[in-house]
XYZ file of N, CA, C and O in Angstrom:
244
model
N 131.227 -73.711 80.098
C 132.031 -74.356 81.113
C 131.619 -73.877 82.505
O 131.509 -74.687 83.405
N 131.370 -72.605 82.641
C 130.971 -72.039 83.929
C 129.644 -72.636 84.379
O 129.431 -72.900 85.551
N 128.709 -72.836 83.429
C 127.428 -73.394 83.731
C 127.560 -74.840 84.257
O 126.894 -75.219 85.196
N 128.460 -75.599 83.726
C 128.717 -76.966 84.139
C 129.246 -76.965 85.579
O 128.851 -77.770 86.401
N 130.152 -76.037 85.862
C 130.696 -75.954 87.206
C 129.637 -75.581 88.211
O 129.628 -76.092 89.345
N 128.711 -74.698 87.810
C 127.602 -74.288 88.708
C 126.722 -75.508 88.996
O 126.250 -75.696 90.122
N 126.397 -76.296 87.963
C 125.580 -77.480 88.121
C 126.245 -78.467 89.047
O 125.627 -79.000 89.960
N 127.526 -78.702 88.830
C 128.317 -79.604 89.685
C 128.299 -79.131 91.133
O 128.099 -79.899 92.052
N 128.516 -77.821 91.318
C 128.526 -77.260 92.663
C 127.161 -77.405 93.327
O 127.075 -77.716 94.488
N 126.073 -77.177 92.536
C 124.741 -77.323 93.089
C 124.472 -78.777 93.527
O 123.838 -79.001 94.555
N 124.946 -79.706 92.739
C 124.778 -81.126 93.104
C 125.523 -81.481 94.385
O 125.043 -82.191 95.233
N 126.725 -80.894 94.521
C 127.519 -81.130 95.729
C 126.775 -80.519 96.933
O 126.661 -81.146 98.007
N 126.262 -79.317 96.774
C 125.544 -78.666 97.853
C 124.295 -79.455 98.233
O 124.031 -79.705 99.432
N 123.542 -79.915 97.242
C 122.358 -80.718 97.525
C 122.726 -82.016 98.262
O 122.071 -82.422 99.211
N 123.786 -82.638 97.811
C 124.253 -83.899 98.473
C 124.677 -83.624 99.905
O 124.305 -84.365 100.820
N 125.417 -82.563 100.136
C 125.866 -82.242 101.483
C 124.683 -81.861 102.380
O 124.645 -82.269 103.546
N 123.728 -81.143 101.820
C 122.521 -80.813 102.625
C 121.750 -82.068 103.018
O 121.273 -82.161 104.150
N 121.645 -82.992 102.111
C 120.942 -84.271 102.410
C 121.675 -85.019 103.496
O 121.057 -85.538 104.419
N 122.996 -85.052 103.385
C 123.798 -85.757 104.405
C 123.668 -85.087 105.778
O 123.559 -85.741 106.808
N 123.602 -83.750 105.759
C 123.401 -82.988 107.013
C 122.047 -83.251 107.609
O 121.926 -83.465 108.827
N 121.026 -83.324 106.782
C 119.677 -83.653 107.252
C 119.651 -85.044 107.873
O 119.068 -85.274 108.924
N 120.299 -85.965 107.182
C 120.363 -87.367 107.699
C 121.108 -87.385 109.067
O 120.639 -88.060 109.972
N 122.201 -86.676 109.144
C 122.967 -86.645 110.382
C 122.143 -86.026 111.500
O 122.173 -86.503 112.667
N 121.445 -84.966 111.212
C 120.569 -84.315 112.219
C 119.471 -85.248 112.690
O 119.143 -85.243 113.873
N 118.937 -86.023 111.770
C 117.885 -86.968 112.110
C 118.431 -88.052 113.045
O 117.847 -88.362 114.073
N 119.605 -88.597 112.700
C 120.208 -89.617 113.511
C 120.568 -89.026 114.901
O 120.356 -89.694 115.929
N 121.089 -87.817 114.915
C 121.427 -87.197 116.199
C 120.187 -87.010 117.069
O 120.270 -87.215 118.289
N 119.084 -86.639 116.478
C 117.838 -86.478 117.237
C 117.378 -87.805 117.814
O 116.916 -87.862 118.966
N 117.526 -88.868 117.062
C 117.168 -90.181 117.585
C 118.048 -90.580 118.775
O 117.580 -91.026 119.798
N 119.356 -90.368 118.637
C 120.262 -90.721 119.726
C 120.036 -89.853 120.948
O 120.124 -90.315 122.068
N 119.703 -88.572 120.706
C 119.414 -87.689 121.847
C 118.168 -88.143 122.593
O 118.127 -88.181 123.828
N 117.154 -88.559 121.851
C 115.915 -89.075 122.467
C 116.215 -90.343 123.237
O 115.690 -90.539 124.333
N 117.025 -91.214 122.670
C 117.372 -92.478 123.349
C 118.175 -92.188 124.625
O 117.959 -92.802 125.642
N 119.097 -91.204 124.548
C 119.892 -90.860 125.726
C 118.976 -90.336 126.835
O 119.163 -90.681 128.009
N 118.022 -89.515 126.477
C 117.052 -88.988 127.458
C 116.274 -90.116 128.091
O 116.075 -90.128 129.309
N 115.819 -91.034 127.280
C 115.111 -92.212 127.793
C 115.940 -92.998 128.777
O 115.460 -93.390 129.844
N 117.215 -93.239 128.396
C 118.097 -94.006 129.279
C 118.390 -93.267 130.573
O 118.498 -93.901 131.634
N 118.504 -91.973 130.526
C 118.722 -91.183 131.724
C 117.524 -91.296 132.660
O 117.695 -91.444 133.879
N 116.337 -91.266 132.081
C 115.143 -91.436 132.904
C 115.069 -92.818 133.519
O 114.730 -92.956 134.715
N 115.336 -93.846 132.729
C 115.335 -95.203 133.233
C 116.384 -95.364 134.335
O 116.136 -96.008 135.339
N 117.556 -94.765 134.130
C 118.605 -94.851 135.133
C 118.180 -94.199 136.432
O 118.405 -94.753 137.517
N 117.544 -93.062 136.334
C 117.035 -92.386 137.516
C 115.998 -93.239 138.262
O 116.056 -93.350 139.482
N 115.093 -93.841 137.493
C 114.119 -94.708 138.136
C 114.761 -95.913 138.806
O 114.392 -96.293 139.930
N 115.719 -96.516 138.166
C 116.427 -97.668 138.741
C 117.197 -97.292 139.977
O 117.210 -98.042 140.962
N 117.793 -96.097 139.998
C 118.503 -95.638 141.201
C 117.516 -95.458 142.352
O 117.808 -95.854 143.493
N 116.373 -94.924 142.036
C 115.334 -94.740 143.093
C 114.860 -96.101 143.610
O 114.713 -96.260 144.825
N 114.660 -97.051 142.726
C 114.253 -98.374 143.146
C 115.350 -99.045 143.994
O 115.068 -99.708 145.014
N 116.604 -98.866 143.605
C 117.710 -99.398 144.364
C 117.764 -98.829 145.764
O 117.932 -99.540 146.763
N 117.608 -97.523 145.851
C 117.599 -96.866 147.171
C 116.455 -97.368 148.036
O 116.639 -97.600 149.226
N 115.298 -97.575 147.453
C 114.143 -98.093 148.206
C 114.434 -99.514 148.674
O 114.135 -99.856 149.846
N 115.019 -100.333 147.828
C 115.372 -101.701 148.220
C 116.427 -101.704 149.360
O 116.368 -102.531 150.254
N 117.391 -100.780 149.274
C 118.383 -100.691 150.323
C 117.735 -100.334 151.659
O 118.080 -100.895 152.686
N 116.789 -99.367 151.606
C 116.080 -98.984 152.854
C 115.306 -100.177 153.410
O 115.299 -100.416 154.614
N 114.644 -100.902 152.542
C 113.886 -102.100 152.975
C 114.815 -103.113 153.588
O 114.527 -103.699 154.626
N 115.953 -103.315 152.956
C 116.940 -104.286 153.452
C 117.498 -103.839 154.820
O 117.657 -104.648 155.686
N 117.783 -102.559 154.937
C 118.308 -102.044 156.200
C 117.268 -102.244 157.282
O 117.620 -102.568 158.431
N 116.025 -102.055 156.991
C 114.919 -102.250 157.939
C 114.856 -103.672 158.405
O 114.606 -103.961 159.602
N 115.020 -104.614 157.496
C 114.946 -106.044 157.820
C 116.138 -106.439 158.700
O 116.006 -107.270 159.589
N 117.305 -105.857 158.403
C 118.524 -106.193 159.172
C 118.387 -105.696 160.632
O 118.964 -106.228 161.549
N 117.644 -104.613 160.808
C 117.485 -103.999 162.147
C 116.580 -104.836 162.995
O 116.576 -104.710 164.209
N 115.764 -105.710 162.378
C 114.767 -106.489 163.178
C 115.435 -107.581 163.945
O 116.435 -108.113 163.702
């Protein structure tokens, strides 16, 4: 009986470890996507500021 419990516990541990690995993989993907979006946001903000400066220059003419 004890051996069966050990086998069951090992299966549970293996299953939980696999789920943890899957979750870590998904988290890494989302973290990479978040970093990409932050970089794109920064670039867009810079472009917006440049366009505002150009627009302000045209209005001054």
